[in-house]
PDB file of C-alpha atoms and ligand atoms in Angstrom:
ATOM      1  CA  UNK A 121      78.802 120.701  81.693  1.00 40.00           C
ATOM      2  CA  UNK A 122      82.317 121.403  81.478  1.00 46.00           C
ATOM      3  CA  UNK A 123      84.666 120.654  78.853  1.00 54.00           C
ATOM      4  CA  UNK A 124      87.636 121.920  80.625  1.00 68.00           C
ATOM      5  CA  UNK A 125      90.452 119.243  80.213  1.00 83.00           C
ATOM      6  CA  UNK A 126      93.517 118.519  82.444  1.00 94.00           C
ATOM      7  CA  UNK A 127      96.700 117.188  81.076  1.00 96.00           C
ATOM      8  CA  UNK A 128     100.095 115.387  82.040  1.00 97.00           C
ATOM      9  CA  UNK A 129     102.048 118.808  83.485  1.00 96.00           C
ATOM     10  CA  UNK A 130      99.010 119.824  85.887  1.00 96.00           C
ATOM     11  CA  UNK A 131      99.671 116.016  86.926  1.00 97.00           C
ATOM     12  CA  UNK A 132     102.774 116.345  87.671  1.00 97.00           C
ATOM     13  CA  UNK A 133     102.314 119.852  89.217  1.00 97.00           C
ATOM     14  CA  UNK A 134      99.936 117.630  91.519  1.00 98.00           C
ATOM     15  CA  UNK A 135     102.437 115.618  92.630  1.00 98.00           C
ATOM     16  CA  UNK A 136     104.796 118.113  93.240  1.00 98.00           C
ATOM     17  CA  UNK A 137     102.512 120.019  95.053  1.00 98.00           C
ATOM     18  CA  UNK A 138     101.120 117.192  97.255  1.00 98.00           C
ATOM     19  CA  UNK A 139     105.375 116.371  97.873  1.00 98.00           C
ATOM     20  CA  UNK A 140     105.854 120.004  98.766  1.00 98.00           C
ATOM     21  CA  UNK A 141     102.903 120.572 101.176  1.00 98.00           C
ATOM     22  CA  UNK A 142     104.081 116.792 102.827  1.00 98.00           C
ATOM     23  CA  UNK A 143     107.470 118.159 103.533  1.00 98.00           C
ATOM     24  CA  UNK A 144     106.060 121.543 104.808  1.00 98.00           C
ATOM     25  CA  UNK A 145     103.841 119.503 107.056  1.00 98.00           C
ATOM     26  CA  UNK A 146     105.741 116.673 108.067  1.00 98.00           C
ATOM     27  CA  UNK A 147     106.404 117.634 111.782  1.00 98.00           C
ATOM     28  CA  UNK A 148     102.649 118.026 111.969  1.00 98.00           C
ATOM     29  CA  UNK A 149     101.433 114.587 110.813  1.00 98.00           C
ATOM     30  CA  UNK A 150     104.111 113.016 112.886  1.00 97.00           C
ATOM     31  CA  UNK A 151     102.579 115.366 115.846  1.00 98.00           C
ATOM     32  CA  UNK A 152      99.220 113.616 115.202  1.00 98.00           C
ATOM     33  CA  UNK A 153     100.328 110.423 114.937  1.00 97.00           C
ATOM     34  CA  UNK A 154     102.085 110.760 117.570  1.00 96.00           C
ATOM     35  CA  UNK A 155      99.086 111.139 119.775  1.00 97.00           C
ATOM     36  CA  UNK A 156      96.787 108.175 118.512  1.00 97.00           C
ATOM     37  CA  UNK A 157      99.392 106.057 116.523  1.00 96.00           C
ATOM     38  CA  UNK A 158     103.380 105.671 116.096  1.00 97.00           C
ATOM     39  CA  UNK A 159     104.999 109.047 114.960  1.00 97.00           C
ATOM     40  CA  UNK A 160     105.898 108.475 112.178  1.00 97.00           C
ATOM     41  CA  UNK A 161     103.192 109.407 109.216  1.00 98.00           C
ATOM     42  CA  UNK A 162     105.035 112.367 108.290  1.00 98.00           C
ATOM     43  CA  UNK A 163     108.416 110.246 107.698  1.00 98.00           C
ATOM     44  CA  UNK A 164     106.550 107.586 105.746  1.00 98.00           C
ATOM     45  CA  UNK A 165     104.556 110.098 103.562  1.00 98.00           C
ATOM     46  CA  UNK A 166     107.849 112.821 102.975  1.00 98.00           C
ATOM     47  CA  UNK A 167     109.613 109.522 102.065  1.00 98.00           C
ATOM     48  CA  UNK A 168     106.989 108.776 100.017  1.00 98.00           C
ATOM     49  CA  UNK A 169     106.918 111.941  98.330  1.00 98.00           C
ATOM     50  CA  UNK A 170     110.282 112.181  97.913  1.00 98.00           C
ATOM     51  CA  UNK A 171     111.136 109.101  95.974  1.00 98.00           C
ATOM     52  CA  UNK A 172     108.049 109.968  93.618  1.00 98.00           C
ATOM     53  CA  UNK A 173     109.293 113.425  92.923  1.00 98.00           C
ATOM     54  CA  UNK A 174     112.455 111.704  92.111  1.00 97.00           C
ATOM     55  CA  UNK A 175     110.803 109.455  89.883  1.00 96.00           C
ATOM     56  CA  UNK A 176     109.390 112.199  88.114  1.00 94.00           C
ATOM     57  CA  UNK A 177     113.020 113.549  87.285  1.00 90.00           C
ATOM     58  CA  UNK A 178     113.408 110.153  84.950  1.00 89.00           C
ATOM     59  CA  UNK A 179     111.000 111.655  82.064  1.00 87.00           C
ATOM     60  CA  UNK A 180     107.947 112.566  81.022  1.00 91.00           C
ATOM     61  CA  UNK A 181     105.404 109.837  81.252  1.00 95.00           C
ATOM     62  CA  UNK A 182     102.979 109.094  77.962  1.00 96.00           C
ATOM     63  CA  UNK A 183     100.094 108.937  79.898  1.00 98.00           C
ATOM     64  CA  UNK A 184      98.091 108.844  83.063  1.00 98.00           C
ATOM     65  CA  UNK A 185      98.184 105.030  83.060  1.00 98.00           C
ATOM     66  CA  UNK A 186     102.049 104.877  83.312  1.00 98.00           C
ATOM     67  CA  UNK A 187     102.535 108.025  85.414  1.00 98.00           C
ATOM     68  CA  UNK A 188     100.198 106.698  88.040  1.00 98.00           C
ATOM     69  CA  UNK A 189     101.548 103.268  87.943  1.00 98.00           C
ATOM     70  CA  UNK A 190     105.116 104.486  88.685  1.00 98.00           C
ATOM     71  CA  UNK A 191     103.597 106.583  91.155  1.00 98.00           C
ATOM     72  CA  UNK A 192     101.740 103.918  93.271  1.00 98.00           C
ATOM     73  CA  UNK A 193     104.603 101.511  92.933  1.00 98.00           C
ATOM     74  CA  UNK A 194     107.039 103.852  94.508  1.00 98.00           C
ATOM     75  CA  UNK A 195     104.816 104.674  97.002  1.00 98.00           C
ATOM     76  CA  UNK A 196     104.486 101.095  97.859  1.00 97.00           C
ATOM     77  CA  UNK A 197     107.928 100.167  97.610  1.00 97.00           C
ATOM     78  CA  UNK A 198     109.122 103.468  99.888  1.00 97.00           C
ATOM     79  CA  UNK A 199     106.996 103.858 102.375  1.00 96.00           C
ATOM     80  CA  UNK A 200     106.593 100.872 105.026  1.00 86.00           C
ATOM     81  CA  UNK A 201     103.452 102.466 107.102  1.00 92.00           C
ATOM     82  CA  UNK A 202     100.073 101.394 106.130  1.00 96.00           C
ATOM     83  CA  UNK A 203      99.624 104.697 104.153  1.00 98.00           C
ATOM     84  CA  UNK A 204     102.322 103.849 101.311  1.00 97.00           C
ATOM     85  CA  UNK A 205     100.234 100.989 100.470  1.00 98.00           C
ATOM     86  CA  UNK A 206      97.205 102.886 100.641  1.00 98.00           C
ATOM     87  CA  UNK A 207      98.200 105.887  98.871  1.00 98.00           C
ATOM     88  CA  UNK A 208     100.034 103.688  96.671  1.00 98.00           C
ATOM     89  CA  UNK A 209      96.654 101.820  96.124  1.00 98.00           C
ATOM     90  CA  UNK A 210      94.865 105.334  95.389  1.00 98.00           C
ATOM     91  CA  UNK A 211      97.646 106.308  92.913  1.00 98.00           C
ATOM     92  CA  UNK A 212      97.277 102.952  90.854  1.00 98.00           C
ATOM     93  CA  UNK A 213      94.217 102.745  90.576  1.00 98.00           C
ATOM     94  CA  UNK A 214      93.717 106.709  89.335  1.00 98.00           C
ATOM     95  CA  UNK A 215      95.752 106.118  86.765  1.00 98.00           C
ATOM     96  CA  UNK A 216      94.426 102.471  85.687  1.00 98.00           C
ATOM     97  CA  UNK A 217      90.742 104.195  85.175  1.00 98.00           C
ATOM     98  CA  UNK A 218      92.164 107.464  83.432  1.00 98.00           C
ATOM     99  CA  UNK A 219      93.707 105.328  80.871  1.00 98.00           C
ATOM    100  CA  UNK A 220      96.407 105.419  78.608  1.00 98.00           C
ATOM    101  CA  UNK A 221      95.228 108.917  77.750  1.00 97.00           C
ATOM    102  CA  UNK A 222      97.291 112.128  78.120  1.00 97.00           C
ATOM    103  CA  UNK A 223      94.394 114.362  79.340  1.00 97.00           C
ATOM    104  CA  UNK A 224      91.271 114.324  81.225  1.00 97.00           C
ATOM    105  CA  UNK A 225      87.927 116.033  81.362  1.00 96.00           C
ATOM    106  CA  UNK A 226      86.256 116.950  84.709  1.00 96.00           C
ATOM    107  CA  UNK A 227      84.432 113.613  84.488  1.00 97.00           C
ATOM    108  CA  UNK A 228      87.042 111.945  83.855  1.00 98.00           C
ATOM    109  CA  UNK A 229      89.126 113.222  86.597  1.00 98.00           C
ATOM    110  CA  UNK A 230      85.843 112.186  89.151  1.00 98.00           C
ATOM    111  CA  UNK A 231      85.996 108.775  88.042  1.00 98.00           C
ATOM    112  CA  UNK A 232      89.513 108.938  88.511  1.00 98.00           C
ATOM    113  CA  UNK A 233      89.105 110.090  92.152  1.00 98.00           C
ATOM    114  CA  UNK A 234      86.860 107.243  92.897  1.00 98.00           C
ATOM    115  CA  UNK A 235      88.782 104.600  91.640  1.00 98.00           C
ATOM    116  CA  UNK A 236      91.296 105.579  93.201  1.00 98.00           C
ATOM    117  CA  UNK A 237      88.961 105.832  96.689  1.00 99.00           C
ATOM    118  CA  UNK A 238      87.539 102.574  95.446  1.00 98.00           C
ATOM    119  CA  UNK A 239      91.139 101.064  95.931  1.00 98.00           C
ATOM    120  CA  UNK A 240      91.834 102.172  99.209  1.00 98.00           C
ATOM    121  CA  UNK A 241      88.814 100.337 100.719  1.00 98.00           C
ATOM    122  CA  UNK A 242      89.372  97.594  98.917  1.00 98.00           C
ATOM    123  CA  UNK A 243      92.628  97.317 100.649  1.00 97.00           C
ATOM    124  CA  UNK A 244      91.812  98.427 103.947  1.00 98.00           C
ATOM    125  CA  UNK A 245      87.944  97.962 104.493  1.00 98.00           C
ATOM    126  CA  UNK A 246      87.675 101.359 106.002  1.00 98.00           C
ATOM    127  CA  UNK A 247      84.307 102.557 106.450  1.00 98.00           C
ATOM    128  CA  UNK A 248      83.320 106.437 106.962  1.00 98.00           C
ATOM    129  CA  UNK A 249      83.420 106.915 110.415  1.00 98.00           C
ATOM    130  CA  UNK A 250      85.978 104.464 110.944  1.00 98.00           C
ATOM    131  CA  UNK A 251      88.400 107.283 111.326  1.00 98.00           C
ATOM    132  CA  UNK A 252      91.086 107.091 108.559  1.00 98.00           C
ATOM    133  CA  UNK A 253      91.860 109.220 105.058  1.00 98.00           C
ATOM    134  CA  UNK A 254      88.931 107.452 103.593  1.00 98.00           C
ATOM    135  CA  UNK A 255      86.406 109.791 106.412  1.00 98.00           C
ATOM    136  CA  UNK A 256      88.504 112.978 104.162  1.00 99.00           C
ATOM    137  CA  UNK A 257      88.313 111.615 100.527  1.00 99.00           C
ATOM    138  CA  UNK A 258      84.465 109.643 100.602  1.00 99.00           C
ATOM    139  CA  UNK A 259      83.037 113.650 101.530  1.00 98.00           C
ATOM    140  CA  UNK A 260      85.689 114.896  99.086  1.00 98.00           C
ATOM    141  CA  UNK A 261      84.648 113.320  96.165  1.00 98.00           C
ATOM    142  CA  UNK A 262      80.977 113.457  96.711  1.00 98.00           C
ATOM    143  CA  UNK A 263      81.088 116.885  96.888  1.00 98.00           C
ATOM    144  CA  UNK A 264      82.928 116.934  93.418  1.00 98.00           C
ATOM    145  CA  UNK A 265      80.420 114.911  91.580  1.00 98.00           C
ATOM    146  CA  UNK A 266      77.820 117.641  93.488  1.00 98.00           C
ATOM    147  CA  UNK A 267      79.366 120.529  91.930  1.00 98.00           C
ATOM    148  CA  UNK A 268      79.959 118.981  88.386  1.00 97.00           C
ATOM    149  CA  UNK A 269      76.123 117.974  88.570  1.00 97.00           C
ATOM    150  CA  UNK A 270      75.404 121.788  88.693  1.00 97.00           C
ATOM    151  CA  UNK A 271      77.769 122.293  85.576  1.00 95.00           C
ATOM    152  CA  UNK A 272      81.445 123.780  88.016  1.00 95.00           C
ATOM    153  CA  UNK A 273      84.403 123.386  85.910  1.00 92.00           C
ATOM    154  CA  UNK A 274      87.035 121.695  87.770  1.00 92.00           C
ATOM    155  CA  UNK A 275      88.421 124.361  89.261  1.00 94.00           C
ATOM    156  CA  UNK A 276      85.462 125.231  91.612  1.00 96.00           C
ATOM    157  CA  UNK A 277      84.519 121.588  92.121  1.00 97.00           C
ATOM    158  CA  UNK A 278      88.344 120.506  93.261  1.00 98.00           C
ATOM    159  CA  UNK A 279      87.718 123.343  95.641  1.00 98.00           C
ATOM    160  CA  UNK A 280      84.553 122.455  96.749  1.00 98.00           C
ATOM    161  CA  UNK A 281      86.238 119.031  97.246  1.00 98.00           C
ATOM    162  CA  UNK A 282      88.777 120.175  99.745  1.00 98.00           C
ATOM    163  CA  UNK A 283      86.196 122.103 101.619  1.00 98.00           C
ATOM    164  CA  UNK A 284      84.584 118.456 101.901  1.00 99.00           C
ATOM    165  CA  UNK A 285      87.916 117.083 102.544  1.00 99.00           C
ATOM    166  CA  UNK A 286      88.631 119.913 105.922  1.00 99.00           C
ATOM    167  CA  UNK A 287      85.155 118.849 107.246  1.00 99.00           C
ATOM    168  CA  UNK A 288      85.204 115.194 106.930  1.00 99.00           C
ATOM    169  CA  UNK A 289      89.207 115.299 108.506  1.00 98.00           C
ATOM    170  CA  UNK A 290      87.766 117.483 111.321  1.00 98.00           C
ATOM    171  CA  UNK A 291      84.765 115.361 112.023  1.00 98.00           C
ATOM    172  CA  UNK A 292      87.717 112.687 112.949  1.00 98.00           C
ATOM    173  CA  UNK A 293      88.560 114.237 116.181  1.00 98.00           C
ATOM    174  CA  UNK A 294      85.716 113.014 118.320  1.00 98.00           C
ATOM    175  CA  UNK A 295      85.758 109.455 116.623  1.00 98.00           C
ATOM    176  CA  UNK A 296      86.873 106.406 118.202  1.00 97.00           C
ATOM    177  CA  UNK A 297      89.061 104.812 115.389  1.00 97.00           C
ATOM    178  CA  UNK A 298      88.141 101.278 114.336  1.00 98.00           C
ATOM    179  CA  UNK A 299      90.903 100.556 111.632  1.00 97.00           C
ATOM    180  CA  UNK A 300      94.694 101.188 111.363  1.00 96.00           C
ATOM    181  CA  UNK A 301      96.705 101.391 114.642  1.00 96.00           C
ATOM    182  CA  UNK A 302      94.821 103.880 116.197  1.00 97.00           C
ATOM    183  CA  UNK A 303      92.473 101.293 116.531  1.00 96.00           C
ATOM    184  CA  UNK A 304      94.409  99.487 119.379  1.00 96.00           C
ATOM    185  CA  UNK A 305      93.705 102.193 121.691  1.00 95.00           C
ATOM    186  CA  UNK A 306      90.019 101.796 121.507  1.00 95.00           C
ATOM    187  CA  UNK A 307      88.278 105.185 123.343  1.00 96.00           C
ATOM    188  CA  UNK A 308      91.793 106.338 124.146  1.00 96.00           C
ATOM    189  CA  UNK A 309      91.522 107.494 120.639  1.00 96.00           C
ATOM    190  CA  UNK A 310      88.981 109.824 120.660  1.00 97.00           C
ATOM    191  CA  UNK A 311      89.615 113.573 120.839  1.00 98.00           C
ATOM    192  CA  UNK A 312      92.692 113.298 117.815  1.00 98.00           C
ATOM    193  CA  UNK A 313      92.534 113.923 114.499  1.00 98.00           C
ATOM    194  CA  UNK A 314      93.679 111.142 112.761  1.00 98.00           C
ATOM    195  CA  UNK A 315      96.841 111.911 110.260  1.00 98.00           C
ATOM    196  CA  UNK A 316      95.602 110.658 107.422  1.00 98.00           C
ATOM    197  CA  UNK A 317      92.828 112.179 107.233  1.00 98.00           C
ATOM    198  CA  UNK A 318      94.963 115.473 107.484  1.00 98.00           C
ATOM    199  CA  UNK A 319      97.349 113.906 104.680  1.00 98.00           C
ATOM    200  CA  UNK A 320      94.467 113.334 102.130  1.00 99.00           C
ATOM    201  CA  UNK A 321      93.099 117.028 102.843  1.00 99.00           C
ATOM    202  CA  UNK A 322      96.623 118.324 101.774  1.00 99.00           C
ATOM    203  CA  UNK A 323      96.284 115.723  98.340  1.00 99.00           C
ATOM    204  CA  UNK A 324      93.240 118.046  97.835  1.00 98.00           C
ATOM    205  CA  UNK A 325      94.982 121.417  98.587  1.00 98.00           C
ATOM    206  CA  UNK A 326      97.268 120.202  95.538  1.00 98.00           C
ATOM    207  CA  UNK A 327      95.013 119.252  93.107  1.00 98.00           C
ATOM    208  CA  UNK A 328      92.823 122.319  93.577  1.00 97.00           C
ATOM    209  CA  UNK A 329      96.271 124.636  93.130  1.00 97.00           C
ATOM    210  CA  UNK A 330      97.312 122.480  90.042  1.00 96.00           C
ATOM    211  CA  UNK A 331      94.024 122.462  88.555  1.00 94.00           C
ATOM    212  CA  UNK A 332      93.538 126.588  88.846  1.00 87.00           C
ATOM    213  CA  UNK A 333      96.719 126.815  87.732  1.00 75.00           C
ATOM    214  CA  UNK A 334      96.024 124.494  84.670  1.00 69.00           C
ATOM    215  CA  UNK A 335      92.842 126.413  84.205  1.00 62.00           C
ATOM    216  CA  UNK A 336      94.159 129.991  83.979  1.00 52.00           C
ATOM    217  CA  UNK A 337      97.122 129.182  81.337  1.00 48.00           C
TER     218      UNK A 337
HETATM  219  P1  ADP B 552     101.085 103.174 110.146  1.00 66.32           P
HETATM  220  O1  ADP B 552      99.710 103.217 110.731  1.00 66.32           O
HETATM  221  O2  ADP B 552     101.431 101.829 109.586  1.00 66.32           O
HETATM  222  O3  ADP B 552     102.119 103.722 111.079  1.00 66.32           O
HETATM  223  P2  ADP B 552     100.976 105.731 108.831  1.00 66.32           P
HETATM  224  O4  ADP B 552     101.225 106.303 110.179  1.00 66.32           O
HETATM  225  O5  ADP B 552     101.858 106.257 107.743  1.00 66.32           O
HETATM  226  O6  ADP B 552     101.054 104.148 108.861  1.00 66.32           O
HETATM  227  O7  ADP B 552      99.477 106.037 108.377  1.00 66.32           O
HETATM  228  C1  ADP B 552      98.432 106.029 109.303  1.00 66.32           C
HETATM  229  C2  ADP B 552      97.159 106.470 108.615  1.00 66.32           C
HETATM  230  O8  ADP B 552      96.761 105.489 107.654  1.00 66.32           O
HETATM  231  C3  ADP B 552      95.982 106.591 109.544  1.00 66.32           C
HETATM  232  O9  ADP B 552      95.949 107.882 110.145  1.00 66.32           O
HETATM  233  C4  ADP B 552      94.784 106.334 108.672  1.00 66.32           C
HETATM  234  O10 ADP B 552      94.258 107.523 108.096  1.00 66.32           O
HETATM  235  C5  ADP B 552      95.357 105.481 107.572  1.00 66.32           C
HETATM  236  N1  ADP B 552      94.900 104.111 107.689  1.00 66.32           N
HETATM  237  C6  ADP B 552      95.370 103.133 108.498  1.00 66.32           C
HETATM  238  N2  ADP B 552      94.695 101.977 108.305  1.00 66.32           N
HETATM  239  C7  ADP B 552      93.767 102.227 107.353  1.00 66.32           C
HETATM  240  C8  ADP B 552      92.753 101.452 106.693  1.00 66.32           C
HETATM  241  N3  ADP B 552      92.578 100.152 106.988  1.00 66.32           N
HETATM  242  N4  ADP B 552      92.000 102.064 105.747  1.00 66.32           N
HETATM  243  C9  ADP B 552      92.186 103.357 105.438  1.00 66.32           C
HETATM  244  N5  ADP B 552      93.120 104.136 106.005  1.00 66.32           N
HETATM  245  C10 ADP B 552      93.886 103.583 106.951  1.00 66.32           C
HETATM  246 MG1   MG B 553     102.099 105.613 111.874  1.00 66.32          MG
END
């Protein structure tokens, strides 16, 4: 088992990360929402991301607790879509289980993951299969517990997370969606990928580049 341990900066290279793919991707998630929902997931999340990035500016925080918490309440605050509450959710709830600790192991950062996944059904009763971020993130973090069971380091097992994370978004196309506003279109749905799903694979893109770049300092 690992030791490897992930501090405050590869945090906050995280969120920079996740704010710069966002913006980079923002005509894309408003694409797919466009198609099975109301255009406009790549506003609320590059608003999202924006005003959290912004936030960051203000100081370092003094551990995961309060950088997380600052996090999820600007995501909730900024971002009127269901996902800023959901996100917002994920964010709080990361940083309540990490603690008011500075650093991380690779367990640590797991149980992190799925409190923060833990949070997001809690708020919106999404089941796999039900076609939201939660059919990305349940795969996602499954297959990070997998690979820490065989003794990865974080690096490999974020990666083998995101790999997760690209199937499980994928599997959304053929899906008839059963929460979130896709869901008023019924079969009409079907055939789309749904945008958050695509959002949450792009939260994994960042945390796998933040955590290899953590890893090789
Ligand atoms: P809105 O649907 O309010 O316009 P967004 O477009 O920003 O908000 O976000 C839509 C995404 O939110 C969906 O693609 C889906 O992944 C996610 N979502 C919506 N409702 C739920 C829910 N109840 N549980 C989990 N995720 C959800
Ligand atoms: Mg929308």
């Amino acid at each position: 088992m690992s030791d490897a341990v992930l501090g405050l900066p590869a945090m906050v290279r995280w969120l920079e990360l996740f704010q710069t793919k966002i913006a980079a991707a923002r005509e894309w998630l408003t694409e797919l929402d466009s198609a099975i929902g109301d255009a406009d997931h790549g506003a609320n999340m590059d608003r999202g991301m924006n005003a959290v990035v912004a936030k960051l500016s203000g100081g370092p925080a003094a551990s995961f607790a309060e950088l997380f918490k600052n996090v999820g309440m600007t995501l909730v605050s900024s971002v009127g879509g269901a996902s800023g509450p959901l996100y917002g959710t994920f964010f709080m709830r990361f940083g309540m289980e990490a603690g008011a600790v500075a650093q991380v192991d690779a367990a640590g950062l797991g149980g992190a993951l799925r409190a923060g996944l833990g949070g997001i059904v809690a708020r919106g009763k999404a089941e796999v299969g039900d076609k939201t971020m939660v059919d990305a993130m349940t795969p996602a973090l499954d297959a990070y517990d997998a690979a820490l069971a065989v003794g990865q380091a974080p690096p490999g097992a974020v990666q083998a997370a995101l790999a997760a994370a690209v199937a499980g978004r994928d599997a959304t196309i053929p899906l008839v969606a059963r929460k979130g506003r896709a869901s008023y279109l019924g079969e009409r749905s079907a055939g789309h990928m749904d945008p958050g799903s695509a959002s949450t694979v792009l939260l994994f893109e960042a945390l796998a580049e933040a955590v290899e770049s953590d890893s090789t300092e």
